[in-house]
Structure formats: structure tokens, C-alpha cells
Coordinates of C-alpha atoms in Angstrom, one line a residue:
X1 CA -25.9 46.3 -49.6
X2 CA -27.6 46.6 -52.6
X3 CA -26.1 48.3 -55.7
X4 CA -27.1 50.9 -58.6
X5 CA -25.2 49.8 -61.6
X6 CA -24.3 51.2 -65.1
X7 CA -22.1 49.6 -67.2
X8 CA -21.0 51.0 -71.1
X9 CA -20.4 48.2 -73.1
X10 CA -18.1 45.3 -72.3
X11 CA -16.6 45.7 -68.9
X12 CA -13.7 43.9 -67.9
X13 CA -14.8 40.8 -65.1
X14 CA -12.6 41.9 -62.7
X15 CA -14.2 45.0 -62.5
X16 CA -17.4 43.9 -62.2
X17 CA -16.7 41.6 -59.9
X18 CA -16.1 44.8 -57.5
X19 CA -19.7 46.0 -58.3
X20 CA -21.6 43.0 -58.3
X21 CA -20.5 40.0 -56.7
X22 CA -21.1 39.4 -52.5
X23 CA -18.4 40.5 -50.3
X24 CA -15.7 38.1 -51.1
X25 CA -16.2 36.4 -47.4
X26 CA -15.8 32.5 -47.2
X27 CA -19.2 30.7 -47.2
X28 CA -20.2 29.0 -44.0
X29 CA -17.6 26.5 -43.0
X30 CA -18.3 23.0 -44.3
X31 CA -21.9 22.4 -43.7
X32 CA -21.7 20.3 -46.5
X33 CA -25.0 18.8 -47.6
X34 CA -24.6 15.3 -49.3
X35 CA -26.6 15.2 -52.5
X36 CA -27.6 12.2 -55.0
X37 CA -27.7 14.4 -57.6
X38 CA -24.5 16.8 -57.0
X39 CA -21.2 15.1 -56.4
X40 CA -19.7 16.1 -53.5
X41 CA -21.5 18.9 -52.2
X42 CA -23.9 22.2 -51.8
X43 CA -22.7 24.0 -48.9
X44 CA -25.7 25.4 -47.0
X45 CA -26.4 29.3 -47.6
X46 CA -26.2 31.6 -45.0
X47 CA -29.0 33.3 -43.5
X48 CA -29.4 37.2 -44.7
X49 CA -31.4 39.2 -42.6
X50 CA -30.8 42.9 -44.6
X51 CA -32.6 44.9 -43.3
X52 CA -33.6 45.6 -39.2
X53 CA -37.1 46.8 -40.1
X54 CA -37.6 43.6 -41.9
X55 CA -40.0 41.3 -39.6
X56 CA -38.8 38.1 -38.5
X57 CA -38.4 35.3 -40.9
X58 CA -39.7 33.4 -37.4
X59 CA -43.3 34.9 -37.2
X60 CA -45.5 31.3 -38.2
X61 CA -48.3 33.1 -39.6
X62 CA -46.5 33.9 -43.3
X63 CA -48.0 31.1 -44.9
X64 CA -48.8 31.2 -48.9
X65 CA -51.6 33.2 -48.8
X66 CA -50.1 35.8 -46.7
X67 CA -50.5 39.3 -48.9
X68 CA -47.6 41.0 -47.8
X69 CA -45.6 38.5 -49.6
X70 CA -42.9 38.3 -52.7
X71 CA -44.0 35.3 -54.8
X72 CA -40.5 33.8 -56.6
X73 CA -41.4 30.2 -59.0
X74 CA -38.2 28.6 -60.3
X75 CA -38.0 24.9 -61.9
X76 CA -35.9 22.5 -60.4
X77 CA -34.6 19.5 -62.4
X78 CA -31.2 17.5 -61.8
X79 CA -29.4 19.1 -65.1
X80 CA -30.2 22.8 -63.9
X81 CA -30.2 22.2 -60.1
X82 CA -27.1 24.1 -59.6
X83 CA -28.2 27.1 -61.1
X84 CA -31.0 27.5 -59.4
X85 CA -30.1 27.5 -56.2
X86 CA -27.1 30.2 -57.4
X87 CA -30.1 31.9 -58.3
X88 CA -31.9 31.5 -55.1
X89 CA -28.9 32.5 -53.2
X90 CA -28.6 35.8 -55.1
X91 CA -32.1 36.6 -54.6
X92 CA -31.6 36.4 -50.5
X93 CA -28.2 37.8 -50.8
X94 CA -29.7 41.3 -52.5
X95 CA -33.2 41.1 -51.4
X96 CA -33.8 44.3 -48.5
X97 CA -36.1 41.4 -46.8
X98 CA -35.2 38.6 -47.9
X99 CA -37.8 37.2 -45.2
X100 CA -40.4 38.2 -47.3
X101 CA -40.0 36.3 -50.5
X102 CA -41.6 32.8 -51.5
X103 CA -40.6 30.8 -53.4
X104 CA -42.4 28.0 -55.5
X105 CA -40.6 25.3 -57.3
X106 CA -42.0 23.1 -59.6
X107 CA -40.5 19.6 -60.5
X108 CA -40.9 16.6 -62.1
X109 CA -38.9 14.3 -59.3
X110 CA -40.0 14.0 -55.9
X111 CA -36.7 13.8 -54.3
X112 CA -35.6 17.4 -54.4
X113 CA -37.5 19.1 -51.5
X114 CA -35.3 17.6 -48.3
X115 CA -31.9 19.0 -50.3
X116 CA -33.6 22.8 -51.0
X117 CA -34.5 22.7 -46.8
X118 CA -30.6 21.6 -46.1
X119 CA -29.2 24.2 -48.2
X120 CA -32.2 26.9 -47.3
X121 CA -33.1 25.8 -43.7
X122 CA -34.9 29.3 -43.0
X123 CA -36.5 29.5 -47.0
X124 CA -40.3 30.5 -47.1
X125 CA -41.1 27.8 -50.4
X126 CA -43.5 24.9 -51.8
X127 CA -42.9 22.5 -54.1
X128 CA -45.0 21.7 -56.7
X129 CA -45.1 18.1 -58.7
X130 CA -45.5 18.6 -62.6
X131 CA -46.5 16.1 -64.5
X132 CA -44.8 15.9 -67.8
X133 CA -47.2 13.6 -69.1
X134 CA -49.6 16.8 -69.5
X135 CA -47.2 18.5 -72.5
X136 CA -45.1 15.7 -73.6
X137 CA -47.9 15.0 -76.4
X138 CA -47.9 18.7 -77.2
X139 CA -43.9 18.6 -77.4
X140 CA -42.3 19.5 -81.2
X141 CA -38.7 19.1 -81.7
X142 CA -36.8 21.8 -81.2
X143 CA -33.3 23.5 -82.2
X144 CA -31.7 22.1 -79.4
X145 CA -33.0 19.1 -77.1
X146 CA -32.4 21.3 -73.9
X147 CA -35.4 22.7 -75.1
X148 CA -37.8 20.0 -75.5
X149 CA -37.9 19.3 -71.9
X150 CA -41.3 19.0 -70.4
X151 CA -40.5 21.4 -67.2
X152 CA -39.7 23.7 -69.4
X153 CA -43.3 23.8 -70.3
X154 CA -44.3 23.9 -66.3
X155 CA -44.3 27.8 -66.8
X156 CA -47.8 27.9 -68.8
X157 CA -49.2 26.2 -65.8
X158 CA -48.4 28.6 -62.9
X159 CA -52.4 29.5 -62.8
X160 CA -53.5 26.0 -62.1
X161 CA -50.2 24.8 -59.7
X162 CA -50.1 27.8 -57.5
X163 CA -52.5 28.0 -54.9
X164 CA -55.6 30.6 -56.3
X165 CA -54.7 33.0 -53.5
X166 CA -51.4 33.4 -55.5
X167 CA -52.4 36.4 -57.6
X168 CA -48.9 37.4 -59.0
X169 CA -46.2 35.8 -59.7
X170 CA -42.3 36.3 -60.8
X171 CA -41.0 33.6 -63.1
X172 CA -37.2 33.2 -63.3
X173 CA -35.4 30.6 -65.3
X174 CA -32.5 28.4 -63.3
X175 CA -29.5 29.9 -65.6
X176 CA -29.5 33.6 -64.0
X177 CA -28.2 35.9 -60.8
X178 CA -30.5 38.6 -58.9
X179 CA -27.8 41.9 -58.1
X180 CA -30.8 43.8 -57.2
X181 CA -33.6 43.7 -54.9
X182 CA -36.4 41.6 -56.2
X183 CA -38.8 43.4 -54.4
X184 CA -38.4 46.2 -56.7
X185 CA -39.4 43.9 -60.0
X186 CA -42.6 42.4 -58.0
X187 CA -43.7 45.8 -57.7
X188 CA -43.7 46.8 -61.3
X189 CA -47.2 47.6 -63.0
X190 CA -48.7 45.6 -65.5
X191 CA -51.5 48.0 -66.1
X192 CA -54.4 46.4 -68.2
X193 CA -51.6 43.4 -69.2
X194 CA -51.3 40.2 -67.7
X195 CA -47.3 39.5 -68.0
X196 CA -44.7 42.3 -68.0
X197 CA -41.1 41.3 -69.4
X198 CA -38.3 43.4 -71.2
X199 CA -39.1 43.6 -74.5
X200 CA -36.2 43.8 -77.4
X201 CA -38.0 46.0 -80.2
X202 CA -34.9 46.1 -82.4
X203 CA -34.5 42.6 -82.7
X204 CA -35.8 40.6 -86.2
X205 CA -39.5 39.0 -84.6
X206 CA -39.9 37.2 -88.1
X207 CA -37.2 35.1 -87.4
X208 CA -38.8 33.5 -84.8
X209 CA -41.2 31.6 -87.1
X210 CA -40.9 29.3 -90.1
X211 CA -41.9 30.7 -93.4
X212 CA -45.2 28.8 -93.7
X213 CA -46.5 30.6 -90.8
X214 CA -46.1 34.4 -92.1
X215 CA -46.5 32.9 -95.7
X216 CA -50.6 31.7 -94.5
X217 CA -52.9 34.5 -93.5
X218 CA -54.8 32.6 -91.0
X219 CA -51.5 32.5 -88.7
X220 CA -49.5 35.7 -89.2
X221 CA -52.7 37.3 -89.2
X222 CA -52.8 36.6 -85.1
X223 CA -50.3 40.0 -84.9
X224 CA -52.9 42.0 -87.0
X225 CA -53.7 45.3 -84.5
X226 CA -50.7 44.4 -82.6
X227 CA -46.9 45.7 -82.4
X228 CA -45.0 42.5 -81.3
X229 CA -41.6 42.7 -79.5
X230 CA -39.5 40.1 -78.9
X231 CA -39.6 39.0 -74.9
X232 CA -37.3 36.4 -73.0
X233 CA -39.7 34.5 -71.2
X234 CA -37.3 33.7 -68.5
X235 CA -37.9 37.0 -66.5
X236 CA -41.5 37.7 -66.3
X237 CA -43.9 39.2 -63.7
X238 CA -47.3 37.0 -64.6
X239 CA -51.0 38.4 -63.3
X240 CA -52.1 35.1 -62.4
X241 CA -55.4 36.3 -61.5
X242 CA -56.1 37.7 -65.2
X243 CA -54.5 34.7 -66.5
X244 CA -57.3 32.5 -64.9
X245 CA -59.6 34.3 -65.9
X246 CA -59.2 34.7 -69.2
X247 CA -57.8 30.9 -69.6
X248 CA -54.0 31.7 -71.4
X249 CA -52.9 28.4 -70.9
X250 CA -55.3 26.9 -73.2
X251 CA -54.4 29.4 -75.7
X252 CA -50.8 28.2 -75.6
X253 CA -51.9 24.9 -75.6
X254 CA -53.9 25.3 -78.9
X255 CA -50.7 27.1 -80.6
X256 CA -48.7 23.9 -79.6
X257 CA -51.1 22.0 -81.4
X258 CA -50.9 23.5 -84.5
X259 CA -47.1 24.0 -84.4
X260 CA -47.4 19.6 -83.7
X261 CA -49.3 19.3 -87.2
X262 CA -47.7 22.3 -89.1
X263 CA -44.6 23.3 -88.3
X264 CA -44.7 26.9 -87.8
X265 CA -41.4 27.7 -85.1
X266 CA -38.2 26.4 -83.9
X267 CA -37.7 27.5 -80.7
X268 CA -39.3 25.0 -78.2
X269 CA -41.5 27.3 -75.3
X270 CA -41.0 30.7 -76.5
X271 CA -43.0 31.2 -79.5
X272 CA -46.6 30.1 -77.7
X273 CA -45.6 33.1 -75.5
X274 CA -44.6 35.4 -78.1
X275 CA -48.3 34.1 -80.2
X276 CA -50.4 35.0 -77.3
X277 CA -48.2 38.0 -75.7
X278 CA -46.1 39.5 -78.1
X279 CA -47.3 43.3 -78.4
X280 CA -49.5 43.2 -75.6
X281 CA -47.0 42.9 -72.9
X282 CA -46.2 45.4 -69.8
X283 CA -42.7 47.0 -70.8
X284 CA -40.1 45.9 -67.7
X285 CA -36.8 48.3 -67.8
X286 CA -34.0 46.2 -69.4
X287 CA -31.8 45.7 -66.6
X288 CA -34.2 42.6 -65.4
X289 CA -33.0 41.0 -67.7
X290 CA -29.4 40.8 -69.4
X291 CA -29.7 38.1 -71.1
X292 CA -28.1 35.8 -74.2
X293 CA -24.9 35.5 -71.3
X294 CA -25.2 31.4 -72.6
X295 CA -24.0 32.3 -76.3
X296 CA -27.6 31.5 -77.4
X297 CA -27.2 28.7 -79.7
X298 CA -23.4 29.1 -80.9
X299 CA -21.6 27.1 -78.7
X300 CA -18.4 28.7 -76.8
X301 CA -19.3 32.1 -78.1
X302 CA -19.4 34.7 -74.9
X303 CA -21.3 37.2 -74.6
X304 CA -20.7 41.4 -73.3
X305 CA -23.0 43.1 -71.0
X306 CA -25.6 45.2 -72.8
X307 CA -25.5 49.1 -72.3
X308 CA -27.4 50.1 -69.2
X309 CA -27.6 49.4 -65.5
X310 CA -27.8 46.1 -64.3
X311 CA -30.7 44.0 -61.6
X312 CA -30.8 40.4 -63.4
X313 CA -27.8 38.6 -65.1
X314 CA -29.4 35.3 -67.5
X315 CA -27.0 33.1 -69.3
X316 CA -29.6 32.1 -71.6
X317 CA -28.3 30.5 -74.6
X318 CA -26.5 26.9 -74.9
X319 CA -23.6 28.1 -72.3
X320 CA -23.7 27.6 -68.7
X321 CA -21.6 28.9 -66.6
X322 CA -20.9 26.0 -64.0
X323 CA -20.2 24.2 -67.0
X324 CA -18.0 26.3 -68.0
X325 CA -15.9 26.9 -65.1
X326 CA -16.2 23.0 -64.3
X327 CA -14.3 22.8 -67.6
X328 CA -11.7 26.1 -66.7
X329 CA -12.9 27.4 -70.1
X330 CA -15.1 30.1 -69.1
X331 CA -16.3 32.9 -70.3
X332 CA -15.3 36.8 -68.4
X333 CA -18.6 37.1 -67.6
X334 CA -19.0 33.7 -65.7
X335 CA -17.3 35.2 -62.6
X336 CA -20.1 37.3 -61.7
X337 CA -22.0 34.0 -61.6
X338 CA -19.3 32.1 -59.7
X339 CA -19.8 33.8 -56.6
X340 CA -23.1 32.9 -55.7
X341 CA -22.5 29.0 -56.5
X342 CA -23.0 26.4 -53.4
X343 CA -21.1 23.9 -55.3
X344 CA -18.8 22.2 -52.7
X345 CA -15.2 23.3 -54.3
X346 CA -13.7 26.5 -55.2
X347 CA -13.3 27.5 -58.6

């Protein structure tokens, strides 16, 4: 059911499709769920049991705190609500016990829970109210307004939303597809570090702050002793017990403030990361995270597959690939997103 992957370059979509996407059954016949916010329909998702020495997804006592758990947060706003229940979908349809994985949402409506139960009736998951009032003063424009969005921000706050018997966490952003089992990323070390990501070593890391900042000691200084590597912050495993302790959020609060005053990035919620992380982050194998499959900020550019196998497919970047197949101009690469969708037609 699950799938070791290596791909060389830009694969055709068609054969990819063979390696990646669900067996090409129907979904569920129309157990359509009527949303206000998705016109006409999210199907609801079938319910994957993988694995017979799985326990049952029945047994009342897996509550939050349960240890034996895989702990999944994913934001869920109108705009990106599509995606992330794709991605939820591809996390149950890989996962070898999909039972065992809970997910937290956080959101900044109040009116999403009832539609994740309809599509997800047997889903372990919370949701969790974020007040964008708490970073909206700390919010500096950015190079595209996608990014200025306070739940983007909920990510620095996983320490104080989750529940302190949460002690690790997997973030995900809502533009990506699991094709692996995500047990296998939860149980990645950190060592000594409190987040583990892919890190991109080859990539320019200047670029990712304004000239003032690595023309005034007291800023660019911050990487003195370290070896920073870029990191997509959509894919991270987080210690959120280290992370309390040591009080990151505050840290990323206090670059916000100074990037408010004097102007040292572009690039909305990464670069906090990369100031408090960057060179001191747990190395996470590349294929949890293929990412840039949105274009990044060119529009209607598409994007290959990097070398290596694959576990996690991100359209980070500007393009999205609903939106893209919505408007029948997508990209190859957008039908390995396509079959995980619970949008209500057929593309």
C-alpha cells in the first residue's frame, strides 16, 4: 500500500501517477457534504483501516494525551480549505495506521469543525481558535499578501495552543500531499534540536534578508558560530517540550518587532524561523519535502520533481493546484495532487 519512490529528474505525470496516486477507484458514492464555504461539495473520505495489527480507531480511551499517538497540526482557513483536507486525505490514505494519527487544526473562524466531522466522521482531531488579533500588530508587509495572513503566524504558537501533554508535533502547511507513511517522519530524531526540517544548503541564504540587515553587525551577527541552511517551514517536526521551555516564540516575536521598525526581510513568516533556527536545525531527508511545486513567486511557472525519492509533495509558491485545474491550465505535476481532492466534481 505504501510506496518506495525514486524519481531522476522531471518525470512525465502520467507516470507518476502509476507510482503515487490512490488506486484509481471512484470515491464513495455521493455522500456529498453541503458547505458554506465550498460550492457544491466535499465528498466524505473513506475510512482506511491499513493495516490488521493496527488497533481499532473505536477504542474511546485515545484521547489527546494518549502517548502512543501521531500528533498532525494543519491550519484551516476558507482560501486554503481545499487543500488541506487533500492533505488530510493523503495522510489516512498512506498512513500504516491511520487510526493512530491526531490531528490539530487551528483557525481563525469558528464554523469549520462540523464540515472536517462530515468529511472525516472517524478522524481523531481538535480544533483550536487562533486569535489573529495576537500577531496582526506584529504583521510587516510582505512580497505577496497571501503571506501576511495572520494564521499563517498560528505556527509559532503550537507550544501555548496544544495541550502541554502534546510534546511533539508535525506541522504541515495546507498546499501539500503525504505518499508515505507519516509515521515514519514523527519518528525522526531531533537530537539536542528542537525542530527538524529539510534543509537546502546550496541555496543563496543572503537573499532572504534586506541589505540593512547583513550591512549592521548587531543583526547579521545573530548567525555568528552558526552554519545556516535554508528550511521550508511547511514540513517540520517541532519538540514542543524544548520549545516551552526555552520560550521560542517570544524570540520570534522579538525578530517581528524589529523587522516592524527596520525593515530587515521580505518574506512574511519564514525569516523569524530561519533567525532563530537556521543552522541549528535536525537534518530531515529531502523527500519530506518536495517543495517550490506552486512556482514560488513567478506566477504560471511549473515546477519538476527534485532528484530523489519521494514521501511529501508541497506546492509552495504562488500556484495552487485546485486552482489550477479549476481553471484547466494546470501544471503536469498537479495530477498527483488531483487524486486526493474531495472537491465534489471530477477534473
Amino acid at each position: 500500500m505504501l510506496w518506495i519512490m525514486r524519481f531522476s529528474g522531471f518525470i512525465s505525470a502520467a507516470m507518476v501517477m502509476i507510482i503515487l496516486s490512490p488506486s484509481l477507484q471512484s470515491f464513495p458514492p455521493a455522500e456529498a457534504i453541503r458547505s458554506s464555504h465550498l460550492d457544491p461539495y466535499l465528498r466524505k473520505a473513506p475510512v482506511f483501516r491499513n493495516a490488521a495489527e493496527c488497533r481499532s480507531s473505536d477504542r474511546r480511551e485515545t484521547g489527546v494525551c494518549d502517548p502512543s499517538l501521531v500528533h498532525v497540526a494543519i491550519t484551516l482557513d476558507v482560501e486554503y480549505l481545499r487543500g488541506s483536507m487533500a492533505a488530510v486525505h493523503s495522510i489516512l490514505q498512506h498512513s500504516m495506521c491511520p487510526e493512530s494519527v491526531f490531528f490539530h487544526f487551528l483557525v481563525s473562524e469558528t464554523d469549520l469543525e462540523t464540515l472536517v466531522r462530515s468529511t472525516f466522521p472517524k478522524l481523531k482531531f481538535k480544533v483550536y481558535y487562533f486569535d489573529p488579533e495576537i500577531v496582526r500588530s506584529l504583521i510587516s508587509t510582505s512580497v505577496r499578501q497571501a503571506l501576511e495572513q495572520p494564521l499563517n503566524y498560528a505556527r509559532n504558537y503550537l507550544a501555548d495552543l496544544l495541550e502541554p501533554c502534546v510534546r511533539r508535533v508535525i506541522y504541515l502547511d495546507s498546499d501539500l500531499v503525504v505518499v508515505d507513511d507519516i509515521a515514519k517522519l514523527w519518528t525522526t530524531s531531533l537530537g539536542a534540536k528542537t525542530i527538524g526540517a529539510p534543509e537546502y544548503c546550496h541555496t543563496n541564504f543572503s537573499k532572504y534578508f534586506t541589505a540593512r540587515f547583513w550591512s549592521e553587525r548587531r543583526y547579521a551577527g545573530t548567525f555568528e558560530g552558526r552554519k545556516p541552511c535554508y528550511f521550508n517551514t511547511g514540513v517540520m517536526v517541532i519538540d514542543l517540550a524544548k520549545w516551552r521551555r526555552v520560550g521560542y516564540t517570544k524570540r520570534i516575536e522579538r525578530w517581528m518587532e524589529i523587522q516592524r521598525n527596520d525593515r530587515i526581510y521580505e518574506l512574511g513568516s519564514l525569516p523569524p524561523f530561519l533567525l532563530v533556527f537556521a543552522g541549528q536545525v535536525a537534518p530531515i531527508e529531502h523527500r519530506w519535502n518536495q517543495h517550490g511545486l506552486g512556482g514560488d513567486n513567478v506566477r504560471g511557472s511549473c515546477r519538476d520533481l527534485h532528484p530523489g525519492p519521494v514521501s511529501l509533495l508541497h506546492w509552495s509558491g504562488s500556484g495552487k493546484p485546485w486552482s489550477r485545474l479549476d481553471s484547466r491550465r494546470p501544471c503536469p505535476l498537479d495530477a498527483l495532487w488531483a487524486p486526493y481532492d474531495l472537491y465534489g466534481h471530477s477534473h
